[in-house]
mmCIF file of C-alpha atoms and ligand atoms in Angstrom:
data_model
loop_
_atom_site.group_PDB
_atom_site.id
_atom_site.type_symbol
_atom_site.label_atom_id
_atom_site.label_comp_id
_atom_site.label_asym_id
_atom_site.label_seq_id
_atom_site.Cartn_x
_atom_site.Cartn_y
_atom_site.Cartn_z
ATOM 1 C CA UNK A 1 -115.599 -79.604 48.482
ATOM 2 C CA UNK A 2 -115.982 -83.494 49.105
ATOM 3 C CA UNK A 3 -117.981 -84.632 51.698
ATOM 4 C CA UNK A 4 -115.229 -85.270 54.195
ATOM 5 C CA UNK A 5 -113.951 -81.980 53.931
ATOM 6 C CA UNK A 6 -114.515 -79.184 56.052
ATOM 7 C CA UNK A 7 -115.119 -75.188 55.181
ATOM 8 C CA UNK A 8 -111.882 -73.174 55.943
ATOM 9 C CA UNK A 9 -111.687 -70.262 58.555
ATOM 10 C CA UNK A 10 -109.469 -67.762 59.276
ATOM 11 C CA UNK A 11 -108.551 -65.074 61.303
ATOM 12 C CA UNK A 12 -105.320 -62.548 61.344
ATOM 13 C CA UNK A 13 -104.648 -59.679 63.868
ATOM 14 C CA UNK A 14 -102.237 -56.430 63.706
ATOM 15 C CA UNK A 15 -102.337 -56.316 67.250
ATOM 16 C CA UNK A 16 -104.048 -54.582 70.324
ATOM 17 C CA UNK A 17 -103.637 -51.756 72.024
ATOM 18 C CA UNK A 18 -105.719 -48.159 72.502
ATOM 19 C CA UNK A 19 -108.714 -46.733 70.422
ATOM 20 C CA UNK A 20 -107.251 -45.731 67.260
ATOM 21 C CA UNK A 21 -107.138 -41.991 67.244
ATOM 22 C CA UNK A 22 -108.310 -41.393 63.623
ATOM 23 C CA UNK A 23 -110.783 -42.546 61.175
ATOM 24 C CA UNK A 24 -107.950 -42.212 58.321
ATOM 25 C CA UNK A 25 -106.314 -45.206 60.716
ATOM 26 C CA UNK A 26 -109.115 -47.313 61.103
ATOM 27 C CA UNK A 27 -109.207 -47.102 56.919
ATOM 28 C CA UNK A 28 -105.704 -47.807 56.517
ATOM 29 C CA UNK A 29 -105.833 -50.703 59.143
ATOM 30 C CA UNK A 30 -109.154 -52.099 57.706
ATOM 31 C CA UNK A 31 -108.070 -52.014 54.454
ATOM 32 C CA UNK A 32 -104.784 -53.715 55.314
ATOM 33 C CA UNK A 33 -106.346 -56.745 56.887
ATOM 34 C CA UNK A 34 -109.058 -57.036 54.900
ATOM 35 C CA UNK A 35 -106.939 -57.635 51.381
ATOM 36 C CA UNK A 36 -104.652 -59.906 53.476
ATOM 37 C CA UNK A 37 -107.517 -61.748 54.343
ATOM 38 C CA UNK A 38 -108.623 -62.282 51.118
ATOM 39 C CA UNK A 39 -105.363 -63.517 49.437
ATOM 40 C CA UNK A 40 -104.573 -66.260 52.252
ATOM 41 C CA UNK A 41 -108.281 -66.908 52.087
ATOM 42 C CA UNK A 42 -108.158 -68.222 48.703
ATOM 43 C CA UNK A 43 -105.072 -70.381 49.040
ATOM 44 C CA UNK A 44 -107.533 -72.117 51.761
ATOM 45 C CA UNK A 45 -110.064 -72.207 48.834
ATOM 46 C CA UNK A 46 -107.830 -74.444 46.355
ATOM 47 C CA UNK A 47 -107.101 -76.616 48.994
ATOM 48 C CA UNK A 48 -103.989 -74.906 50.562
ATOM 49 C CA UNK A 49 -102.732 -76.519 53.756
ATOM 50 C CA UNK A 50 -103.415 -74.617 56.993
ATOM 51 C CA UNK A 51 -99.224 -73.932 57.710
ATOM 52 C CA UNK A 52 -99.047 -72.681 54.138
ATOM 53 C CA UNK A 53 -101.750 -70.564 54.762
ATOM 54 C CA UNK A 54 -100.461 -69.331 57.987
ATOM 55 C CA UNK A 55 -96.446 -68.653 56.548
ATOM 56 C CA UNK A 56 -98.390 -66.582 53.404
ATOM 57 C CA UNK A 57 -100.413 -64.480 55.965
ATOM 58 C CA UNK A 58 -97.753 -63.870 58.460
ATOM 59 C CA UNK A 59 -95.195 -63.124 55.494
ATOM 60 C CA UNK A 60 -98.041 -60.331 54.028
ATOM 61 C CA UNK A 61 -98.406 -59.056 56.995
ATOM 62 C CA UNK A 62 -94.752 -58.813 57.798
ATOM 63 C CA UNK A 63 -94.704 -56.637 54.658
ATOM 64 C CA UNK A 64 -97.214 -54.117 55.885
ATOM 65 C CA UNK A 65 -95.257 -51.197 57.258
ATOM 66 C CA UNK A 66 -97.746 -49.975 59.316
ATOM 67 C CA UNK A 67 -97.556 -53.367 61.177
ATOM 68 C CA UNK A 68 -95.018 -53.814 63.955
ATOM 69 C CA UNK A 69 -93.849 -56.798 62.617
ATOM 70 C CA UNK A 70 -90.910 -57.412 59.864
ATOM 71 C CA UNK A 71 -91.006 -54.415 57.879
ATOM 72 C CA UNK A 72 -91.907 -51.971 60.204
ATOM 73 C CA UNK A 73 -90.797 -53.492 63.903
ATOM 74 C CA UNK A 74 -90.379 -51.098 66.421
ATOM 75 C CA UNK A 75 -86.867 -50.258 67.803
ATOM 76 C CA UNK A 76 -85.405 -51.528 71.391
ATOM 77 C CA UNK A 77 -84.032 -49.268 73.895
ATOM 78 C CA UNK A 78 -81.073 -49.250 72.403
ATOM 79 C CA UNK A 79 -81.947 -47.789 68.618
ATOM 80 C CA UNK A 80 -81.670 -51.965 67.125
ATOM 81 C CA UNK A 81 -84.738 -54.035 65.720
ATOM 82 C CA UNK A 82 -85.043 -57.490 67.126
ATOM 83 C CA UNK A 83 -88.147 -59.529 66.497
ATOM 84 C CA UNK A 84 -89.095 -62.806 67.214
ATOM 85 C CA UNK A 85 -91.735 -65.019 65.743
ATOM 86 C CA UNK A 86 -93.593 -68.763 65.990
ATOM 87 C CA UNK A 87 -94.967 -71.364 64.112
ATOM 88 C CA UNK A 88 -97.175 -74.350 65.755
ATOM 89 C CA UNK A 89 -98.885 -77.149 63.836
ATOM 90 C CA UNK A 90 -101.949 -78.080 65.091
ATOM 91 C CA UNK A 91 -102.020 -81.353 63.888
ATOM 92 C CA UNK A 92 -98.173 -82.345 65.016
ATOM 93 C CA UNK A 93 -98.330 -80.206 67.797
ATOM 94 C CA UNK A 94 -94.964 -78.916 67.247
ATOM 95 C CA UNK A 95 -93.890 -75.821 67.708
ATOM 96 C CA UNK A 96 -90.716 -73.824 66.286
ATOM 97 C CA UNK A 97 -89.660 -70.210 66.532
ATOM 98 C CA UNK A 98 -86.946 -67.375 66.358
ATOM 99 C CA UNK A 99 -86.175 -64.860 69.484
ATOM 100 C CA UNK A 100 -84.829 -61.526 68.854
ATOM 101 C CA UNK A 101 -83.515 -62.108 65.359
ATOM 102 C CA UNK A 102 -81.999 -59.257 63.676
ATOM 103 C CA UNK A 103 -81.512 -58.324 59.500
ATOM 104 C CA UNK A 104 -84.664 -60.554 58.371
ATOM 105 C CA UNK A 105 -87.335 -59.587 56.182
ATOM 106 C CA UNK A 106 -89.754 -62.798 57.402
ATOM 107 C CA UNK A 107 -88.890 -64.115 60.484
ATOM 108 C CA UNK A 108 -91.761 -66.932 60.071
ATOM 109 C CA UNK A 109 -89.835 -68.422 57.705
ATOM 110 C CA UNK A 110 -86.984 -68.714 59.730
ATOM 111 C CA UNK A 111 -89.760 -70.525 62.134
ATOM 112 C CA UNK A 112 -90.793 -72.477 59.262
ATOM 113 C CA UNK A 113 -87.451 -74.118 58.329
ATOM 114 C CA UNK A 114 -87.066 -74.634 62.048
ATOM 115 C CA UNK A 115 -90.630 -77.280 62.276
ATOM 116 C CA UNK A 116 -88.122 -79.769 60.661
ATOM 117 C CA UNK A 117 -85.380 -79.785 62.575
ATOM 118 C CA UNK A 118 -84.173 -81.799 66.242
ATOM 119 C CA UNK A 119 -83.582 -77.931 67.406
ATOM 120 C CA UNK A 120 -86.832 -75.857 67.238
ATOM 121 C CA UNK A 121 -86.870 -72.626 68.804
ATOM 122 C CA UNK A 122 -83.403 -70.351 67.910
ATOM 123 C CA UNK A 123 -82.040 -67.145 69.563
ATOM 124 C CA UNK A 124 -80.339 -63.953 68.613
ATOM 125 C CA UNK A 125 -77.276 -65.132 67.532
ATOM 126 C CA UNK A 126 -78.480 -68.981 66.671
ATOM 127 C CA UNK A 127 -80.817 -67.507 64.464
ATOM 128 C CA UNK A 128 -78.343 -65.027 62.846
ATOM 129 C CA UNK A 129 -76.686 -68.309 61.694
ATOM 130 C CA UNK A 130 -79.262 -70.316 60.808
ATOM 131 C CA UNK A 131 -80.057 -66.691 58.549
ATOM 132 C CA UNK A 132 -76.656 -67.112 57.122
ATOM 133 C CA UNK A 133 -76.773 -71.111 56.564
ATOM 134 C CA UNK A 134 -79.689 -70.785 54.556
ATOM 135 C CA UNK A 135 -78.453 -68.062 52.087
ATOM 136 C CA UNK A 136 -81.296 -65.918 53.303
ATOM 137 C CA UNK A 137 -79.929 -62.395 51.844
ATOM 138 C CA UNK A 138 -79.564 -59.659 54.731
ATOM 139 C CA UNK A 139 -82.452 -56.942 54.864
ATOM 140 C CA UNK A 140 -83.188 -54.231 57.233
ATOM 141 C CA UNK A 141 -87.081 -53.694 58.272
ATOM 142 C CA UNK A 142 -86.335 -49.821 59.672
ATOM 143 C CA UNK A 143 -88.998 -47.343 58.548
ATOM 144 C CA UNK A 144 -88.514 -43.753 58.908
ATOM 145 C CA UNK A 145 -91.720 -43.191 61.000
ATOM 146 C CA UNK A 146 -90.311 -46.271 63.469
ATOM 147 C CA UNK A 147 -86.727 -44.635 63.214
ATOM 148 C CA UNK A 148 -88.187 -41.209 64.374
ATOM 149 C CA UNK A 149 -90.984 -42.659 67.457
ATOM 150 C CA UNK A 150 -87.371 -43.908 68.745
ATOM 151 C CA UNK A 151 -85.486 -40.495 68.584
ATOM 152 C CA UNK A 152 -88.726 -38.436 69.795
ATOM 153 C CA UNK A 153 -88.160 -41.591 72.531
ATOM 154 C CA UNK A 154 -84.948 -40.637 73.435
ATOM 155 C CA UNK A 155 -86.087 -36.867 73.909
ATOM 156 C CA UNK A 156 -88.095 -37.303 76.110
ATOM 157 C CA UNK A 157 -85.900 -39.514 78.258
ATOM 158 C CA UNK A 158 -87.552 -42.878 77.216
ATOM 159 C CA UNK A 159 -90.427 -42.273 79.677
ATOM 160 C CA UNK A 160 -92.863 -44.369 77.355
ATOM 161 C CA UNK A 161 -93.537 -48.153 78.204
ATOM 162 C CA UNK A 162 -93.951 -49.278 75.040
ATOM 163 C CA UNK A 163 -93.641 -48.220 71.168
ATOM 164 C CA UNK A 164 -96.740 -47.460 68.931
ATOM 165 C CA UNK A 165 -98.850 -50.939 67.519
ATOM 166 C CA UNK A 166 -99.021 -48.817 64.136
ATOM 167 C CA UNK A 167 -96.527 -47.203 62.528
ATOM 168 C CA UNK A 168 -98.847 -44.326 61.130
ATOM 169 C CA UNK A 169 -98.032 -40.430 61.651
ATOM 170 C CA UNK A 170 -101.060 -39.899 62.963
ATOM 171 C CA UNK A 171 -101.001 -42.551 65.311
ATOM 172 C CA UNK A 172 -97.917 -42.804 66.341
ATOM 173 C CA UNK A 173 -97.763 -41.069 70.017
ATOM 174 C CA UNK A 174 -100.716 -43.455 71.355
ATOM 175 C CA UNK A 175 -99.295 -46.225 73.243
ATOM 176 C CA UNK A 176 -99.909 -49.666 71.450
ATOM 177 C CA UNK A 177 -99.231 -52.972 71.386
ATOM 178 C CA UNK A 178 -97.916 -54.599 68.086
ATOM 179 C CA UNK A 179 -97.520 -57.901 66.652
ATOM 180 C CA UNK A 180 -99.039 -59.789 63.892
ATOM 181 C CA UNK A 181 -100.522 -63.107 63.941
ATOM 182 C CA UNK A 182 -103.012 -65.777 61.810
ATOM 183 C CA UNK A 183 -105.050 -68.449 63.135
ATOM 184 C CA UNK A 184 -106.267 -70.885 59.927
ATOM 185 C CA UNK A 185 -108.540 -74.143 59.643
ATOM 186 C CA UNK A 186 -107.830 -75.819 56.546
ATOM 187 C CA UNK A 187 -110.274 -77.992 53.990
ATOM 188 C CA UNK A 188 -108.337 -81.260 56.032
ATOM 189 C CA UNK A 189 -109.955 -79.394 59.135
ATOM 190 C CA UNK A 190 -105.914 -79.063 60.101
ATOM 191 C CA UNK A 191 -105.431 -76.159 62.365
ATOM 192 C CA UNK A 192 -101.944 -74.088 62.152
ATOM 193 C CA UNK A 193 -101.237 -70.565 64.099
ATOM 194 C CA UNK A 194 -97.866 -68.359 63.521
ATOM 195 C CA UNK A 195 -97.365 -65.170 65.506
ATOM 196 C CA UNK A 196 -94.560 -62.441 64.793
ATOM 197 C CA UNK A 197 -93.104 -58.960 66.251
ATOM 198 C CA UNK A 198 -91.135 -56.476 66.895
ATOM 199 C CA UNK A 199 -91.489 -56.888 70.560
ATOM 200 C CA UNK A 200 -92.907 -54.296 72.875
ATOM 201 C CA UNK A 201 -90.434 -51.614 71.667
ATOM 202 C CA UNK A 202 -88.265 -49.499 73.735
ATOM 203 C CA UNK A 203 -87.206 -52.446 75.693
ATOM 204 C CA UNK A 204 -84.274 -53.854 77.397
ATOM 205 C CA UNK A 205 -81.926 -55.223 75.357
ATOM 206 C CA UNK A 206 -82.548 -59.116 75.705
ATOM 207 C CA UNK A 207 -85.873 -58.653 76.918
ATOM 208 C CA UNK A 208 -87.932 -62.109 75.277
ATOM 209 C CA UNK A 209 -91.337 -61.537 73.843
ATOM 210 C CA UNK A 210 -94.179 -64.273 74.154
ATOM 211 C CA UNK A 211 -94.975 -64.858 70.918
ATOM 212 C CA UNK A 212 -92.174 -67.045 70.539
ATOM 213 C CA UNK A 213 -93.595 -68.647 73.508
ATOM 214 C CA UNK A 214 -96.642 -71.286 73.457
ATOM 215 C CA UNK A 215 -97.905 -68.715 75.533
ATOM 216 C CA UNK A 216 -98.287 -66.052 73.100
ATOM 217 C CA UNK A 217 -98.599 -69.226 70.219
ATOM 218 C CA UNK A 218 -100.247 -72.258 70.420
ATOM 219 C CA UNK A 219 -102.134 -74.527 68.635
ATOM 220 C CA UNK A 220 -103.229 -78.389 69.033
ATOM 221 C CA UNK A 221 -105.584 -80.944 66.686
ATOM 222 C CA UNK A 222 -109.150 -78.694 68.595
ATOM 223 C CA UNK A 223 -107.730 -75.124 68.715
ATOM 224 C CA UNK A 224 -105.347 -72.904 67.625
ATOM 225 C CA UNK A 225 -104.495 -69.311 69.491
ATOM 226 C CA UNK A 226 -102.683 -66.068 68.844
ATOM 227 C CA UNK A 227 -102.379 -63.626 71.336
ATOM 228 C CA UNK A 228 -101.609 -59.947 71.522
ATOM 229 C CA UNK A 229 -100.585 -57.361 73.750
ATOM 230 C CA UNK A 230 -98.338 -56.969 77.118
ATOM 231 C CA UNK A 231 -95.900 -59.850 76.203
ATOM 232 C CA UNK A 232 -95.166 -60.309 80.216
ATOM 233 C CA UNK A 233 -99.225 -60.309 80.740
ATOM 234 C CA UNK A 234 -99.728 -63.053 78.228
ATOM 235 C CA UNK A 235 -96.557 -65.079 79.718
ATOM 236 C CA UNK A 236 -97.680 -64.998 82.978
ATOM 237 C CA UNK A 237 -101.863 -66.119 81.918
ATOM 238 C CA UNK A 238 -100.085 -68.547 79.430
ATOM 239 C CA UNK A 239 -102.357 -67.076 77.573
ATOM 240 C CA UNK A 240 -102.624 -69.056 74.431
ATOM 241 C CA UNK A 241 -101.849 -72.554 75.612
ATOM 242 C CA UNK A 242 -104.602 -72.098 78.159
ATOM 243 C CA UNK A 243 -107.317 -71.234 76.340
ATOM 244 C CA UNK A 244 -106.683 -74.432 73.312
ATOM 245 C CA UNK A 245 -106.433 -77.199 76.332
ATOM 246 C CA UNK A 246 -109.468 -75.642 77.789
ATOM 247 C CA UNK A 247 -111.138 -76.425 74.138
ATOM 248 C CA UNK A 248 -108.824 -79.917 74.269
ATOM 249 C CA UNK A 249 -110.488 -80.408 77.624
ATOM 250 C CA UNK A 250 -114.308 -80.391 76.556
ATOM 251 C CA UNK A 251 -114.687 -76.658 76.829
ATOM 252 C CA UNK A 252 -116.304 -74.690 73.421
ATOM 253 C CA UNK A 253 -113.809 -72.584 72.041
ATOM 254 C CA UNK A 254 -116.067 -69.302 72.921
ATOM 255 C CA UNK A 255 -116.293 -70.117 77.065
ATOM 256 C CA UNK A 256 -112.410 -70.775 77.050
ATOM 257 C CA UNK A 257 -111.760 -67.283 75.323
ATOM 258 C CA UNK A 258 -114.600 -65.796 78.200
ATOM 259 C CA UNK A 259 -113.040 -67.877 80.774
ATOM 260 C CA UNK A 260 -109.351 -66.327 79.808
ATOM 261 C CA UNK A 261 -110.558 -62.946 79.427
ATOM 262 C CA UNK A 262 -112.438 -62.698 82.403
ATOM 263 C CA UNK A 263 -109.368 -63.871 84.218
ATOM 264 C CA UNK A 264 -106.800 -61.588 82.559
ATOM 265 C CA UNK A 265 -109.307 -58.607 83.180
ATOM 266 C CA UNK A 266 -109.673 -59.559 86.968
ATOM 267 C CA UNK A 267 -105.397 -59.524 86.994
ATOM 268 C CA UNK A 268 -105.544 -56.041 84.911
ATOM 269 C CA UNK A 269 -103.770 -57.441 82.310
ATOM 270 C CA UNK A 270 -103.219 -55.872 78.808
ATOM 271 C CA UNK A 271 -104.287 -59.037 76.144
ATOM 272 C CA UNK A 272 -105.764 -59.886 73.006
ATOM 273 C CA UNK A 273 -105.907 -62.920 71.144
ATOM 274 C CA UNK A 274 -107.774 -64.841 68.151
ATOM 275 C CA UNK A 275 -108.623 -68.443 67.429
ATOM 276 C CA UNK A 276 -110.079 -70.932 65.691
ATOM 277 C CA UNK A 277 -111.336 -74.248 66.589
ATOM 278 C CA UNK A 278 -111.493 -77.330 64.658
ATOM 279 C CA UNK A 279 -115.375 -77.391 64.805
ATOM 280 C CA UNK A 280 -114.900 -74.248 62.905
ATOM 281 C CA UNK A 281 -115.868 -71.335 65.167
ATOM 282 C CA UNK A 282 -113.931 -67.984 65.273
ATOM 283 C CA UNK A 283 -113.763 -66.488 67.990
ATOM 284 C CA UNK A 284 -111.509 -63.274 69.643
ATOM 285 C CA UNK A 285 -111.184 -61.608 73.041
ATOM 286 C CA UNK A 286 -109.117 -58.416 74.564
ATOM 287 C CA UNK A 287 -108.732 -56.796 77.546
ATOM 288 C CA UNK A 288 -107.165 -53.902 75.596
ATOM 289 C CA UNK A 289 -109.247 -51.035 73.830
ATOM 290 C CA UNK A 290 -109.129 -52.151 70.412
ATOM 291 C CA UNK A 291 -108.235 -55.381 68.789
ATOM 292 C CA UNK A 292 -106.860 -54.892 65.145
ATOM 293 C CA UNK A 293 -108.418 -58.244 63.769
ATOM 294 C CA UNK A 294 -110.566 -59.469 60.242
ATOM 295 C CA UNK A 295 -111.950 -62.943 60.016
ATOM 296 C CA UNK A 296 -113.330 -64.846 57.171
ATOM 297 C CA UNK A 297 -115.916 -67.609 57.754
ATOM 298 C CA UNK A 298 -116.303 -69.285 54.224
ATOM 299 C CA UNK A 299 -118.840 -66.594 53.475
ATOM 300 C CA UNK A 300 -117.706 -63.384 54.048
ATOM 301 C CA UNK A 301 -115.320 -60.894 55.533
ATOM 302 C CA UNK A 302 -115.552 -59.225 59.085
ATOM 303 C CA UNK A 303 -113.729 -57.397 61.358
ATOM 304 C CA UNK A 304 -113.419 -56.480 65.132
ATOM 305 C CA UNK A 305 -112.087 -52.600 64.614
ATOM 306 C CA UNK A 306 -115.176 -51.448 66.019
ATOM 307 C CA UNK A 307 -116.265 -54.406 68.206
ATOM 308 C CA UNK A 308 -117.140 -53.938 72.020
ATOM 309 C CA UNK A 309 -116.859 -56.613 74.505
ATOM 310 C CA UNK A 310 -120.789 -56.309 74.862
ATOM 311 C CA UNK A 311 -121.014 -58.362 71.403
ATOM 312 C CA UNK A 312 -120.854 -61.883 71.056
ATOM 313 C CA UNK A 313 -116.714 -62.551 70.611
ATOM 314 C CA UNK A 314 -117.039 -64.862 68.113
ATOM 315 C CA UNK A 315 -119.111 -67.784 66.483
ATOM 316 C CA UNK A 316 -119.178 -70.647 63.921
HETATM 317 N N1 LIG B 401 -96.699 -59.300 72.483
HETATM 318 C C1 LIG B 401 -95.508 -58.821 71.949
HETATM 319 C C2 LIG B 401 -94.485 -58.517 72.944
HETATM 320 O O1 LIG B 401 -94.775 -58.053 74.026
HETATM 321 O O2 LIG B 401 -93.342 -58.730 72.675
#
């Protein structure tokens, strides 16, 4: 590393939600993240930009079934997958994403091609062409275990809020929050975040999730923020955006995730998020249970499967 350049950091999540209700789930989960972690870690090692790193990690964990995200997404109310999904450079500040997209394997790189363009942030049936314009063969992300949560669903009348945050038998009748996100610092000490989902599950057709939102997204040249959880919660904190200006605005990247959290608990809302700032701390937060998260500081791997709010919620 030459002297200008800085160590790389970065942090993924599989989303929020309860405790999960087996230690078979915590091993599956763990062991997810934690192999994730290490392949978009060492693209950050050889000097891979912080976007690449952030499309490789969000792609991966699109691919993880257990995941609600790509491969794996939860079903809407009415028995379709829609998922949406964001990319922000830090360093541009711009911001591009896909809403309720259908037949997509990655919807990050539909985000992706969209940083480019005049016209950023697509819809259902903008998307759908933008899927076609680009050659981008058709695939369908339905697992069995999602396809049967939605006809247990249906059942019993649909009298669930929300699907389960992992699709694993054991797990599956816990209510969860999914959706998959990475926060990375790169060598340049560029920031990028992408989030990506399913959605809540279950919902109203047309329902819009935040993580195609700067509220559930959002990244500047200090900070960069992925949030989790209740997508109407973390619209209406602004979740993300709020705590990188906070960071923009003098405030350490630690105190603006307290700050936030503090405030979402004192609204009962149901969050998580994880970020990076350009001095390189880590840091997390969640008013939820659990927050499915792994972090690597240049040194070593952690996670936050186990973490309490008593511990610290992050550091450099
Ligand atoms: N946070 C994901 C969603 O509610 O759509």
């Amino acid at each position: 590393m030459s002297a200008n350049q800085v160590q790389p950091k970065l942090i993924i999540h599989g989303g929020a939600g309860g405790h999960l209700k087996s230690a078979k789930g915590e091993i599956i989960v763990r062991q997810a993240l934690h192999s994730i972690i290490e392949e978009v870690y060492s693209l950050l090692t050889y000097g891979g930009s912080a976007i690449d790193a952030v499309i490789m990690g969000c792609q991966l964990l699109e691919n993880q079934p257990i995941f609600n995200a790509g491969t794996g997404s939860v079903l809407q109310s009415d028995g379709q997958i829609r998922m949406s999904a964001a990319l922000m450079d830090g360093a541009r500040q711009r911001f591009s994403g896909v809403i309720n997209v259908s037949r997509v394997r990655h919807p990050i790189e539909l985000a992706n091609f969209l940083q480019g363009e005049d016209d950023r942030v697509l819809s259902d049936y903008g998307a759908f062409e933008l899927l076609r314009e680009l050659n981008i063969p058709m695939y369908d992300p339905l697992i069995d275990i999602r396809l049967k949560e939605w006809i247990q669903e249906r059942e019993e009348n649909f009298d669930k809020e929300m699907a389960g945050v992992v699709a694993e038998q054991e797990l599956i009748h816990e209510p969860r929050k999914g959706t998959i996100g990475v926060v990375a610092l790169d060598c340049n000490g560029k920031i990028a975040v992408g989030t990506s989902t399913g959605g809540k599950g279950l919902e109203r057709i047309g329902r819009v999730s935040d993580s195609a939102m700067p509220a559930g997204n959002y990244a500047d040249a200090s900070a960069g923020v992925s949030c989790t959880g209740i997508g109407e919660d973390i619209m209406e904190e602004c979740l993300a955006a709020k705590i990188v200006i906070r960071v923009t605005d003098g405030m350490s990247l630690v105190d603006a995730m307290e700050k936030s959290m503090t405030e979402s608990r004192s609204r009962k809302r149901d969050v998580g998020a994880i970020a990076l700032a350009a001095d390189g701390t880590i840091s997390w937060g969640k008013t939820s249970e659990v927050l499915l998260a792994a972090y690597h500081d240049g040194e070593k791997i952690g996670d936050t499967l186990n973490w309490n709010n008593q511990e610290l919620a992050g550091y450099q």
